[in-house]
Coordinates of C-alpha atoms in Angstrom, one line a residue:
M1 CA 8.5 15.4 -37.6
K2 CA 6.7 17.7 -39.1
E3 CA 8.4 21.5 -38.3
T4 CA 4.9 22.6 -37.1
E5 CA 4.7 19.3 -34.3
L6 CA 8.3 21.1 -33.4
S7 CA 5.8 24.1 -32.9
R8 CA 3.1 23.0 -30.8
V9 CA 2.3 23.8 -27.3
V10 CA 1.5 20.9 -25.2
F11 CA 1.0 21.0 -21.7
Y12 CA 2.1 17.9 -19.8
S13 CA 2.7 19.2 -16.2
K14 CA 3.0 22.3 -14.0
E15 CA 6.7 20.8 -13.3
D16 CA 7.8 20.4 -16.1
M17 CA 10.9 22.1 -17.7
S18 CA 9.4 22.8 -20.9
S19 CA 7.0 25.1 -19.8
G20 CA 8.0 28.5 -20.5
S21 CA 8.9 27.5 -24.4
H22 CA 5.4 26.6 -24.7
L23 CA 4.1 28.8 -23.0
R24 CA 6.3 31.2 -25.8
N25 CA 4.6 29.3 -28.4
G26 CA 1.4 29.7 -27.1
E27 CA 1.5 33.8 -27.0
T28 CA 1.8 34.2 -30.3
I29 CA -1.8 31.5 -30.7
L30 CA -2.8 34.0 -27.9
K31 CA -2.1 37.6 -29.5
Q32 CA -4.3 36.4 -32.5
P33 CA -7.6 37.1 -33.2
I34 CA -9.3 33.6 -32.2
N35 CA -9.4 32.1 -36.0
Y36 CA -9.3 28.6 -36.7
D37 CA -9.8 25.8 -39.2
E38 CA -12.9 23.9 -37.4
N39 CA -11.7 20.7 -39.4
N40 CA -7.8 20.5 -38.3
I41 CA -8.2 18.3 -35.3
N42 CA -4.2 19.0 -34.5
N43 CA -5.2 23.0 -34.2
I44 CA -8.3 22.5 -31.9
L45 CA -6.0 20.4 -29.6
E46 CA -3.5 22.9 -29.4
L47 CA -5.9 25.1 -28.3
Y48 CA -7.1 23.1 -25.5
N49 CA -3.3 22.3 -24.1
I50 CA -3.0 26.4 -23.9
H51 CA -6.6 26.5 -22.2
K52 CA -4.6 23.9 -19.9
Y53 CA -2.0 25.9 -19.2
I54 CA -3.8 29.6 -18.2
H55 CA -6.6 27.3 -16.3
G56 CA -3.3 26.3 -14.7
G57 CA -2.6 29.5 -13.5
M58 CA 0.9 29.1 -15.7
Y59 CA 1.7 32.6 -17.4
L60 CA 5.3 34.0 -18.5
T61 CA 7.1 37.1 -16.4
S62 CA 6.2 40.0 -19.4
W63 CA 3.1 39.2 -19.3
T64 CA 0.8 42.5 -18.2
H65 CA -1.7 42.0 -15.7
E66 CA -4.3 43.3 -19.0
A67 CA -2.8 41.0 -20.8
I68 CA -3.7 37.7 -18.4
H69 CA -7.0 38.9 -17.7
L70 CA -7.1 38.7 -22.1
Y71 CA -5.5 35.5 -22.4
K72 CA -8.0 33.8 -19.6
T73 CA -10.7 35.4 -21.5
K74 CA -9.8 33.8 -24.7
S75 CA -8.8 30.6 -23.0
Q76 CA -12.2 29.5 -22.1
E77 CA -12.9 30.4 -25.7
Y78 CA -10.5 28.1 -26.7
R79 CA -12.0 25.3 -24.0
K80 CA -15.1 25.7 -25.4
I81 CA -14.4 25.1 -28.9
T82 CA -12.5 22.4 -28.2
H83 CA -15.6 20.5 -26.7
K84 CA -17.7 21.5 -29.7
F85 CA -15.2 20.1 -32.2
M86 CA -15.1 16.7 -30.0
S87 CA -18.7 16.3 -29.7
N88 CA -19.1 16.1 -33.7
I89 CA -17.0 12.9 -33.6
D90 CA -19.3 9.9 -34.4
D91 CA -18.4 6.7 -36.5
S92 CA -18.4 8.5 -39.7
N93 CA -16.0 11.1 -39.3
I94 CA -13.6 9.2 -36.1
D95 CA -11.3 6.8 -38.6
I96 CA -10.2 10.0 -40.8
L97 CA -9.7 12.5 -37.8
Y98 CA -8.0 10.0 -35.9
N99 CA -5.4 9.2 -39.0
A100 CA -4.4 13.0 -38.8
L101 CA -3.5 13.1 -35.3
E102 CA -0.1 14.4 -34.1
R103 CA 1.3 12.7 -31.5
D104 CA 2.0 15.2 -28.9
Y105 CA -2.2 14.7 -29.8
I106 CA -2.9 11.3 -28.2
N107 CA -3.1 11.8 -24.9
T108 CA -5.3 14.8 -25.0
F109 CA -7.8 13.3 -27.8
W110 CA -8.8 10.4 -25.4
E111 CA -8.4 12.3 -22.1
L112 CA -11.5 14.1 -24.1
F113 CA -12.9 11.4 -25.2
N114 CA -13.0 9.8 -21.5
N115 CA -14.4 13.4 -20.2
Q116 CA -16.9 14.0 -22.9
D117 CA -18.1 10.4 -23.1
L118 CA -17.1 10.0 -27.0
H119 CA -17.9 6.0 -25.9
N120 CA -21.5 6.5 -25.8
K121 CA -21.1 7.6 -29.5
I122 CA -18.3 5.3 -30.9
S123 CA -19.1 1.9 -31.1
S124 CA -17.1 -1.0 -30.2
N125 CA -16.1 -2.0 -34.0
S126 CA -14.8 1.6 -34.5
F127 CA -12.8 1.5 -31.5
V128 CA -12.0 -1.6 -31.5
N129 CA -10.2 -0.4 -35.1
I130 CA -8.3 2.0 -33.9
L131 CA -6.7 -0.1 -31.3
S132 CA -5.6 -2.5 -33.1
N133 CA -4.0 -0.8 -35.7
N134 CA -2.3 1.7 -33.3
D135 CA -1.5 -0.8 -30.1
Y136 CA 0.3 1.6 -28.1
I137 CA -2.3 3.5 -27.2
I138 CA -3.7 0.4 -25.0
Y139 CA -1.1 2.4 -21.7
K140 CA -3.3 5.6 -23.1
I141 CA -6.3 3.9 -22.9
L142 CA -6.1 2.0 -19.8
I143 CA -5.9 5.2 -17.8
H144 CA -9.5 6.1 -18.3
K145 CA -11.9 4.0 -16.5
K146 CA -15.1 5.0 -18.3
I147 CA -13.4 3.7 -21.4
V148 CA -12.7 1.0 -20.4
D149 CA -16.0 0.2 -18.6
K150 CA -17.6 0.7 -22.0
Y151 CA -15.4 -1.5 -24.4
D152 CA -14.7 -3.8 -21.1
I153 CA -14.5 -7.1 -23.7
R154 CA -13.2 -6.0 -26.9
I155 CA -10.2 -4.6 -24.7
R156 CA -10.2 -8.1 -22.4
D157 CA -9.5 -9.7 -25.7
F158 CA -6.9 -7.3 -26.8
L159 CA -5.1 -8.2 -23.5
I160 CA -5.1 -11.8 -24.4
S161 CA -2.9 -11.3 -27.3
F162 CA -1.3 -8.1 -26.6
P163 CA 2.5 -9.4 -25.9
K164 CA 3.7 -6.9 -23.4
S165 CA -0.2 -7.1 -21.4
A166 CA 1.8 -9.1 -18.5
E167 CA 4.3 -5.6 -18.7
I168 CA 0.9 -3.7 -17.7
L169 CA -0.4 -6.1 -15.2
L170 CA 2.5 -6.4 -13.2
S171 CA 3.1 -2.2 -13.6
T172 CA -0.8 -2.3 -12.4
Y173 CA -0.7 -4.7 -9.7
T174 CA 3.2 -4.5 -8.3
S175 CA 5.0 -1.8 -9.1
Q176 CA 6.0 1.5 -7.9
D177 CA 6.0 4.2 -10.3
Q178 CA 8.1 7.0 -9.5
F179 CA 8.2 8.2 -12.8
N180 CA 4.2 8.1 -14.0
N181 CA 1.8 7.9 -10.9
K182 CA -1.3 7.6 -12.9
R183 CA -3.5 4.4 -12.2
L184 CA -4.0 2.0 -14.6
Y185 CA -7.9 0.1 -14.9
I186 CA -8.1 -2.9 -16.2
P187 CA -11.4 -5.0 -17.8
K188 CA -12.8 -6.5 -15.0
T189 CA -14.0 -9.2 -17.3
L190 CA -10.2 -10.2 -17.6
S191 CA -10.1 -13.4 -15.0
T192 CA -7.1 -14.4 -12.7
E193 CA -6.5 -17.3 -14.5
D194 CA -6.8 -15.0 -17.9
K195 CA -3.8 -13.2 -15.8
Q196 CA -1.8 -16.2 -14.9
Q197 CA -1.8 -17.2 -18.7
I198 CA -0.4 -14.0 -19.4
I199 CA 2.5 -13.7 -17.5
S200 CA 3.3 -17.8 -18.0
A201 CA 3.3 -16.8 -21.5
Y202 CA 5.6 -13.9 -21.0
L203 CA 8.0 -16.0 -19.4
D204 CA 7.8 -18.5 -21.7
S205 CA 9.0 -15.1 -24.8
D206 CA 11.6 -14.3 -25.9
D207 CA 10.7 -10.8 -25.3
A208 CA 10.5 -10.9 -21.3
N209 CA 12.3 -8.2 -19.4
L210 CA 14.4 -8.6 -17.0
N211 CA 13.5 -6.4 -14.2
Y212 CA 9.8 -7.5 -15.5
V213 CA 10.7 -11.0 -14.4
R214 CA 12.0 -10.1 -11.2
L215 CA 8.9 -8.4 -10.2
I216 CA 7.0 -11.3 -11.3
Q217 CA 9.6 -13.1 -8.2
N218 CA 8.7 -10.4 -5.8
T219 CA 5.0 -9.5 -6.3
R220 CA 2.4 -10.1 -3.5
N221 CA -0.2 -12.1 -4.3
Q222 CA -4.0 -10.4 -4.2
T223 CA -7.4 -11.1 -4.6
D224 CA -7.4 -10.2 -8.2
F225 CA -3.8 -10.9 -9.0
K226 CA -2.8 -13.9 -7.8
L227 CA 0.7 -16.2 -9.4
S228 CA 0.6 -20.1 -8.6
D229 CA 4.9 -21.6 -7.2
K230 CA 4.9 -22.8 -10.6
I231 CA 5.2 -19.8 -12.1
R232 CA 6.9 -17.8 -9.6
L233 CA 9.8 -20.6 -9.6
K234 CA 9.9 -20.4 -13.4
A235 CA 10.6 -16.1 -12.9
K236 CA 13.1 -16.8 -10.4
R237 CA 14.6 -19.5 -13.0
L238 CA 14.4 -17.2 -16.2
H239 CA 15.8 -14.8 -13.7
E240 CA 19.0 -16.6 -13.2
S241 CA 19.4 -17.2 -16.8
L242 CA 19.3 -13.5 -18.1
I243 CA 21.5 -12.7 -15.3
N244 CA 24.3 -15.0 -16.6
K245 CA 23.1 -14.0 -20.5
Y246 CA 23.3 -9.9 -20.2
F247 CA 26.3 -10.3 -17.1
S248 CA 28.8 -12.6 -17.9
N249 CA 30.4 -10.6 -20.2
N250 CA 29.7 -7.5 -19.4
K251 CA 31.0 -6.1 -16.7
G252 CA 29.1 -3.1 -16.7
I253 CA 29.6 -0.1 -13.9
R254 CA 32.4 -1.4 -11.4
Y255 CA 31.7 -0.3 -7.5
G256 CA 32.5 -1.8 -4.6
V257 CA 34.1 -1.6 -0.5
S258 CA 37.3 -2.9 0.6
V259 CA 38.1 -3.1 4.2
T260 CA 41.5 -3.1 5.6
F261 CA 42.7 -3.9 9.5
S262 CA 46.2 -2.2 9.5
K263 CA 48.9 -1.7 12.3
N264 CA 50.9 0.8 12.7
L265 CA 48.8 3.6 11.5
D266 CA 49.2 7.7 12.5
Y267 CA 45.4 7.6 12.6
I268 CA 42.6 5.7 13.9
K269 CA 40.4 5.5 10.9
N270 CA 40.0 6.5 7.5
Y271 CA 38.2 6.1 4.4
F272 CA 39.1 6.9 0.4
I273 CA 37.6 6.4 -3.2
D274 CA 39.7 4.9 -5.5
E275 CA 40.3 5.4 -9.1
T276 CA 38.4 2.1 -9.9
M277 CA 35.3 3.5 -7.4
I278 CA 36.1 1.3 -4.7
I279 CA 35.5 2.9 -1.2
N280 CA 38.4 1.7 1.8
Y281 CA 37.8 1.5 4.9
I282 CA 40.9 1.2 6.6
Y283 CA 41.2 0.7 10.7
N284 CA 44.0 1.1 13.1
T285 CA 44.2 -2.3 14.8
D286 CA 46.8 -1.5 17.6
F287 CA 43.7 0.9 18.8
I288 CA 41.4 -2.0 18.7
N289 CA 44.0 -3.6 20.7
Q290 CA 44.7 -1.3 22.6
Q291 CA 41.0 -1.7 24.2
K292 CA 40.2 -4.9 26.8
D293 CA 37.0 -4.4 28.0
E294 CA 34.6 -6.2 26.3
Y295 CA 32.2 -2.9 26.5
S296 CA 34.7 -0.3 24.7
L297 CA 34.8 -3.0 22.5
Y298 CA 31.1 -3.0 21.8
L299 CA 31.4 0.5 21.2
N300 CA 33.4 0.5 18.3
F301 CA 30.4 -0.4 16.2
K302 CA 29.1 2.8 16.5
L303 CA 32.3 5.1 17.2
L304 CA 34.5 3.0 14.3
F305 CA 32.4 1.5 12.3
E306 CA 29.6 4.7 12.1
F307 CA 26.6 2.1 12.6
L308 CA 24.9 5.1 14.0
D309 CA 24.8 9.3 13.4
D310 CA 24.7 11.7 15.6
Q311 CA 21.0 11.0 16.7
N312 CA 21.8 7.6 17.1
R313 CA 20.0 6.7 14.0
I314 CA 21.1 3.2 12.1
S315 CA 22.8 4.6 9.2
L316 CA 23.0 1.7 7.4
V317 CA 19.0 1.8 6.6
S318 CA 17.4 2.7 3.4
K319 CA 16.4 6.5 2.4
T320 CA 14.9 7.7 -0.3
S321 CA 16.8 10.5 -0.3
Q322 CA 19.9 8.3 -0.7
L323 CA 18.1 6.9 -4.9
G324 CA 19.7 8.3 -7.1
T325 CA 17.1 10.4 -10.0
L326 CA 18.2 7.0 -12.3
E327 CA 17.7 4.5 -9.6
K328 CA 14.3 6.2 -9.0
V329 CA 13.1 5.9 -12.5
I330 CA 15.0 3.2 -13.7
G331 CA 14.1 -0.3 -13.4
L332 CA 10.6 -1.2 -12.1
R333 CA 9.8 -2.4 -8.5
S334 CA 6.8 -4.5 -6.1
S335 CA 5.3 -2.0 -4.3
N336 CA 5.8 -4.3 -1.9
E337 CA 9.2 -4.7 -2.2
Y338 CA 12.3 -2.5 0.3
R339 CA 14.0 -0.2 -1.8
T340 CA 17.6 -0.3 -2.3
G341 CA 20.3 1.3 -4.2
T342 CA 23.6 1.5 -4.6
T343 CA 24.0 3.5 -1.1
F344 CA 22.1 0.9 0.6
S345 CA 24.2 -2.2 -0.8
L346 CA 28.1 -0.3 -0.3
N347 CA 26.9 0.2 3.5
N348 CA 25.4 -3.7 3.6
M349 CA 28.5 -5.2 2.2
A350 CA 31.0 -2.3 4.0
S351 CA 28.9 -3.5 7.8
I352 CA 29.0 -7.0 6.9
A353 CA 33.3 -6.8 5.8
Q354 CA 33.6 -4.7 8.9
L355 CA 32.1 -7.1 11.2
A356 CA 34.0 -10.0 9.7
G357 CA 37.7 -8.3 9.6
Y358 CA 37.0 -6.8 13.1
N359 CA 35.6 -10.6 14.0
E360 CA 39.1 -12.0 13.1
I361 CA 40.5 -9.5 15.8
I362 CA 38.7 -10.1 18.2
I363 CA 39.6 -13.9 18.0
E364 CA 43.4 -13.7 17.6
S365 CA 42.5 -11.9 21.3
N366 CA 40.8 -14.8 22.6
N367 CA 37.6 -13.2 22.6
S368 CA 34.0 -13.6 20.5
L369 CA 31.8 -10.8 19.3
E370 CA 28.9 -13.2 21.0
N371 CA 31.1 -13.1 24.3
I372 CA 30.8 -9.1 24.0
I373 CA 26.7 -9.0 23.1
H374 CA 26.9 -11.4 26.4
H375 CA 28.6 -9.1 29.0
V376 CA 27.3 -5.7 27.0
F377 CA 23.2 -6.4 27.3
T378 CA 23.6 -8.9 31.3
K379 CA 26.3 -6.3 32.9
S380 CA 27.1 -3.0 31.1
F381 CA 23.4 -2.3 30.7
Q382 CA 23.3 -2.9 34.6
D383 CA 26.1 -1.5 35.8
L384 CA 25.4 2.1 33.6
Y385 CA 21.6 2.4 33.7
K386 CA 20.5 -0.2 36.0
F387 CA 19.0 -2.3 33.6
S388 CA 17.2 -6.0 35.1
N389 CA 20.1 -7.6 36.5
N390 CA 18.4 -10.8 35.9
A391 CA 19.0 -10.1 31.9
T392 CA 20.2 -13.6 29.5
F393 CA 22.4 -14.0 26.4
A394 CA 23.4 -17.3 25.9
I395 CA 26.2 -18.0 23.4
P396 CA 27.4 -20.6 20.8
S397 CA 30.4 -22.6 21.8
K398 CA 33.7 -21.2 19.5
D399 CA 33.8 -24.4 17.5
S400 CA 30.3 -24.9 16.7
S401 CA 29.9 -24.3 12.6
F402 CA 28.2 -21.0 11.4
F403 CA 25.3 -22.8 10.4
E404 CA 25.2 -24.0 14.4
K405 CA 25.7 -20.6 15.7
I406 CA 22.8 -19.2 13.7
R407 CA 20.5 -21.6 15.5
I408 CA 21.3 -20.1 19.0
L409 CA 21.8 -16.7 18.2
A410 CA 18.3 -16.3 16.2
P411 CA 16.5 -17.4 19.1
E412 CA 18.5 -15.5 21.4
F413 CA 17.7 -12.8 19.0
E414 CA 13.9 -13.3 19.9
S415 CA 14.7 -13.6 23.7
I416 CA 16.4 -10.3 23.7
L417 CA 13.7 -8.2 22.2
K418 CA 10.8 -10.1 24.7
Q419 CA 13.1 -9.1 27.7
Y420 CA 13.4 -5.4 26.7
K421 CA 9.6 -5.7 25.9
L422 CA 8.8 -6.6 29.3
F423 CA 11.4 -4.2 30.8
A424 CA 10.0 -1.1 29.2
E425 CA 6.3 -2.2 29.9
E426 CA 6.6 -3.7 33.5
G427 CA 10.1 -2.5 34.7
V428 CA 11.6 -6.1 35.2
I429 CA 12.1 -9.0 33.3
D430 CA 9.9 -11.4 34.4
F431 CA 10.8 -14.6 33.0
E432 CA 7.7 -16.7 34.1
L433 CA 5.6 -14.4 32.9
L434 CA 7.7 -14.1 29.3
Q435 CA 7.6 -18.3 29.1
I436 CA 3.6 -18.1 30.2
S437 CA 2.8 -15.1 27.6
S438 CA 2.6 -17.3 23.7
N439 CA 0.7 -13.6 22.4
P440 CA 2.9 -13.1 18.8
F441 CA 4.5 -9.6 18.5
E442 CA 6.8 -8.3 15.7
I443 CA 9.8 -5.1 16.4
K444 CA 7.4 -2.6 15.5
D445 CA 5.7 -3.9 19.1
I446 CA 8.6 -3.6 21.6
P447 CA 8.2 0.3 23.2
S448 CA 10.2 2.5 24.3
I449 CA 11.0 3.6 27.8
N450 CA 10.9 7.4 26.9
N451 CA 7.8 9.8 25.4
E452 CA 7.7 11.1 21.8
K453 CA 11.0 8.9 20.5
Y454 CA 10.5 9.6 17.0
I455 CA 9.0 12.2 15.0
Y456 CA 8.4 12.0 11.7
I457 CA 6.5 14.3 9.0
N458 CA 3.2 14.3 8.5
T459 CA 1.9 12.7 4.8
D460 CA -1.8 13.2 5.7
N461 CA -1.2 17.0 5.3
E462 CA -1.1 18.0 2.0
T463 CA -0.4 21.3 2.3
E464 CA 2.8 20.9 4.7
I465 CA 4.1 18.4 2.2
N466 CA 3.7 20.6 -0.9
C467 CA 5.6 23.3 0.5
I468 CA 7.7 20.6 1.4
N469 CA 8.6 19.1 -1.8
I470 CA 9.0 22.8 -2.7
L471 CA 11.5 23.6 -0.6
F472 CA 13.5 20.2 -0.2
S473 CA 13.0 18.4 -3.7
N474 CA 15.5 18.9 -6.5
Q475 CA 12.5 18.1 -9.0
T476 CA 11.2 22.0 -8.4
L477 CA 13.9 23.9 -10.4
L478 CA 13.5 26.5 -7.9
S479 CA 17.7 26.3 -7.4
Y480 CA 18.4 26.4 -11.0
I481 CA 18.2 30.1 -11.9
D482 CA 20.5 33.4 -12.9
P483 CA 23.5 34.3 -11.5
F484 CA 23.3 30.9 -9.9
K485 CA 23.1 28.3 -12.1
D486 CA 26.4 27.4 -12.4
K487 CA 26.5 26.5 -8.6
N488 CA 24.6 23.1 -9.3
Y489 CA 22.5 23.6 -5.7
D490 CA 19.9 20.4 -5.4
N491 CA 17.1 22.5 -4.4
F492 CA 15.4 25.7 -3.5
Y493 CA 16.5 25.8 0.4
E494 CA 20.3 25.1 0.0
I495 CA 19.9 28.0 -2.4
L496 CA 17.9 30.4 0.2
T497 CA 20.5 29.7 3.3
K498 CA 23.3 30.1 1.0
E499 CA 22.6 33.2 -1.6
E500 CA 20.9 36.0 -1.5
I501 CA 18.4 35.5 -4.1
K502 CA 15.8 37.7 -5.0
Y503 CA 11.7 37.1 -6.3
T504 CA 12.7 38.8 -9.1
Y505 CA 14.5 35.8 -10.6
Y506 CA 12.0 33.7 -11.2
E507 CA 9.6 33.1 -14.2
E508 CA 6.1 33.9 -13.1
Y509 CA 5.2 30.1 -14.1
Q510 CA 7.6 29.6 -11.5
T511 CA 6.5 32.5 -8.4
Q512 CA 3.1 30.2 -8.0
Y513 CA 5.9 28.5 -5.8
L514 CA 6.9 30.8 -3.3
D515 CA 3.7 32.5 -3.0
Y516 CA 2.7 29.5 -2.4
L517 CA 5.4 29.2 0.7
V518 CA 4.6 32.5 1.4
E519 CA 1.4 32.0 1.7
N520 CA 1.4 29.4 4.3
N521 CA 4.2 31.1 6.7
Y522 CA 7.4 29.5 4.7
I523 CA 9.7 32.5 3.5
L524 CA 9.2 36.4 3.3
I525 CA 9.4 38.3 0.3
N526 CA 10.8 42.0 1.7
H527 CA 10.4 45.4 0.4
E528 CA 13.9 44.7 -2.0
N529 CA 11.9 41.6 -3.0
I530 CA 14.9 39.5 -0.9
I531 CA 13.5 35.7 -0.3
T532 CA 14.7 35.1 3.5
P533 CA 13.2 32.3 5.7
T534 CA 10.3 33.0 8.2
N535 CA 11.3 30.2 10.9
P536 CA 15.2 29.1 10.2
I537 CA 15.0 26.5 13.1
K538 CA 11.8 25.2 11.3
L539 CA 13.3 25.1 8.1
I540 CA 16.4 23.1 9.7
I541 CA 13.8 20.0 10.7
L542 CA 12.4 19.7 8.1
Q543 CA 15.7 19.4 6.0
D544 CA 16.5 16.4 8.3
L545 CA 13.1 14.8 8.3
Y546 CA 13.6 15.1 4.6
Q547 CA 16.9 13.3 4.3
N548 CA 16.2 11.3 7.1
E549 CA 12.8 10.7 7.0
F550 CA 12.7 10.3 11.2
A551 CA 14.5 12.0 14.0
S552 CA 15.2 11.2 17.6
K553 CA 13.5 14.6 19.5
H554 CA 15.4 13.4 22.6
H555 CA 18.9 14.5 21.0
F556 CA 18.3 17.9 19.9
S557 CA 18.8 21.0 22.1
E558 CA 16.0 22.7 24.3
E559 CA 15.5 25.4 21.6
F560 CA 14.8 22.4 18.8
K561 CA 12.2 20.8 20.5
K562 CA 10.3 23.7 21.2
E563 CA 9.9 24.0 17.8
V564 CA 9.3 20.8 17.5
E565 CA 6.7 20.7 20.2
E566 CA 4.4 23.8 18.1
M567 CA 4.8 21.4 14.8
I568 CA 3.4 18.3 16.5
N569 CA 0.2 20.7 17.8
E570 CA 0.1 22.5 14.4
K571 CA 0.1 19.0 12.5
I572 CA 3.4 19.0 11.1
L573 CA 5.0 16.2 12.5
Y574 CA 3.6 13.2 14.8
S575 CA 5.6 10.9 17.1
D576 CA 5.4 7.7 18.9
N577 CA 7.6 6.1 21.2
S578 CA 8.5 2.5 19.7
L579 CA 12.0 1.4 20.3
L580 CA 13.0 1.6 16.8
S581 CA 12.1 3.8 14.3
K582 CA 9.6 3.2 11.7
P583 CA 12.5 3.1 8.7
E584 CA 14.7 0.8 11.3
Q585 CA 11.9 -1.1 12.2
A586 CA 11.8 -2.0 8.1
Y587 CA 15.2 -2.8 7.9
F588 CA 15.3 -5.4 10.4
N589 CA 12.2 -7.1 9.0
Y590 CA 13.7 -7.0 5.4
F591 CA 16.7 -9.3 6.7
L592 CA 14.6 -11.3 8.8
N593 CA 11.0 -12.3 7.4
K594 CA 9.2 -11.7 4.1
K595 CA 5.7 -10.7 6.7
E596 CA 6.4 -6.7 5.5
F597 CA 8.3 -7.3 1.6
T598 CA 8.5 -9.5 -0.5
N599 CA 11.9 -9.3 -1.7
G600 CA 12.8 -10.1 2.3
L601 CA 15.6 -12.2 2.8
D602 CA 14.2 -14.3 5.6
L603 CA 17.0 -15.1 7.7
R604 CA 14.5 -16.1 11.2
N605 CA 11.9 -18.1 9.1
S606 CA 14.5 -19.7 6.9
Y607 CA 16.6 -21.2 10.0
L608 CA 13.2 -21.8 12.0
H609 CA 11.5 -23.6 9.3
G610 CA 14.3 -25.6 8.2
T611 CA 14.7 -23.7 4.3
Q612 CA 17.5 -21.9 4.7
A613 CA 20.3 -23.1 2.9
R614 CA 22.2 -27.0 1.8
H615 CA 24.6 -27.2 5.4
D616 CA 27.7 -27.6 2.6
E617 CA 26.6 -24.0 1.5
V618 CA 29.3 -22.5 3.9
E619 CA 29.6 -19.0 2.8
K620 CA 26.5 -18.0 2.8
H621 CA 25.8 -19.7 6.4
R622 CA 28.8 -17.4 7.0
N623 CA 27.2 -14.0 5.3
S624 CA 24.4 -15.1 7.7
Y625 CA 25.8 -15.6 10.9
L626 CA 27.4 -11.9 10.6
T627 CA 24.4 -10.5 9.3
Y628 CA 22.8 -11.7 12.6
L629 CA 25.5 -10.3 14.9
K630 CA 25.1 -7.0 12.5
L631 CA 21.3 -6.9 13.8
L632 CA 22.3 -8.1 17.4
F633 CA 25.1 -4.9 17.9
L634 CA 22.6 -2.8 16.4
L635 CA 19.5 -4.0 18.4
L636 CA 22.5 -3.4 21.4
L637 CA 23.0 0.1 20.7
K638 CA 19.3 1.5 20.2
I639 CA 18.3 -1.0 23.5
E640 CA 21.9 1.4 25.0
D641 CA 20.4 5.0 23.2
D642 CA 16.6 4.1 25.3
L643 CA 18.4 3.9 28.5
Y644 CA 20.8 6.6 27.9
I645 CA 17.7 9.0 27.5
S646 CA 15.7 8.1 29.6
N647 CA 18.8 8.4 32.3
M648 CA 19.4 11.9 30.8
N649 CA 15.5 13.1 31.0
K650 CA 15.7 11.9 35.0

């Protein structure tokens, strides 16, 4: 790379951590009289990038008000110079100019090409010549609708033969790109058949990427992007082959869980991470054996295994906040996938291992987990909360195979849902009404018997979302400031609540975020420039919601409930009254069906329609059996929470 390229000013985004360095490079040019080489495309485009910084309100803290005013005036001149230069590009000079273009200004060139309608001056032949000689720029071109519409047929012809076209299609129609949210436009003349041909050829190639192959498996058909079952099967087989190829001799990063039940311990439960990165859970068998009644044995799923948190939220659900930065940006995900990461996988492994070990202990005491479910749903809830006294739950025989047990548990799971739905709506379980009703329902249709059961951040409130991201996101860099850089605070809220920070600690391009929070009454700046939160309770609630995606208002103190009501009135939050929160509904749907998520395990439908594993695949049926037990206990815990809140509010 040339030295001039290293010192060039490039605008990436307001959030980019290199903005300060680029602004300092731009300052050198801004201080000089406007003097430029009208034949040097890179010098011209550099002026435009400086304009984008100034136009975006990004300044250095060292700049005076007079300097900022002067630079704003110069910035407008830079924009005019750029516009004049681009308007003089035509077929006669575009090849020479483009070949002289430095790499950092390719995006800027096509942005201006699109915005200034150069496609009306540049012929298809000239455009195709540039594209053919620089095929990587297709990614930069497809973000500009007017360019794609103008050269539609020529871009379609290019995509048919371009080796990476399948990846472009999958990124456009199916993937969740956490790193780049720019929309790609596909030529209208690229037909469904063309797209299928591109995908099939990609799977046949030697360069198929494991992430994209997985994406083909999990993509959902759309109006303008459909994949046949044969293509999906081809993708499935290739995915299995690539997994074996890549990982058979490569152990990668080791992680996992170990669950142990032991006697003669001086504690009830403990956990630690060993030197091999295995999380070890240890539980006291003596403590469990002392519990003789079914209700106490049932409560172990909350108190011992911690399936619920202190607000009785299911702790096993996947949360965006638990995804590491690399998990968010590396790899590809279908937009219709249930997003899982390392934390979710570890929690799932642990919960199944806990159930398996606990089940053995329960069996040794001449009891069963199914009997515990039966007792709690048909007896304990009645005694504690005056739940309907005719609730039922059928138990499979202890000698049944795992496959046979699932065939009993699956419809009984549905029955519990229907029984509680009737109870919430009618106050009683009328089995005649239950048997007559044939209307289909989903988990999200099960109501709570409590108003405003859950609260969520209102994502339609753009101003509040911006404030929340500034406060809690680890991408704003507001926590990385002198004199606290060595403390590695994760976000602005964390440093705000743990340190005394001053407005003057921040660069000018950062203070726009602080000003935004001041303007929206989230922080105050006193006469000593010290920053403090305006309403600490409000921030505590928002921080909890940012981390957990929902909250149970009825588990808040009265002071916090009052604040929640104000936030609902201000359209910052909204509430609903379903039995399960939205993340919990998603968790159940991930395991039970594929209606919401293309990567769902589909346990309910596979056992209902006979598409489950073969009868002799015992381990798979065992895992499905334990998963169904887990979902049943989670469902009972959520029903109990609903009944408890109702009794508490009376």
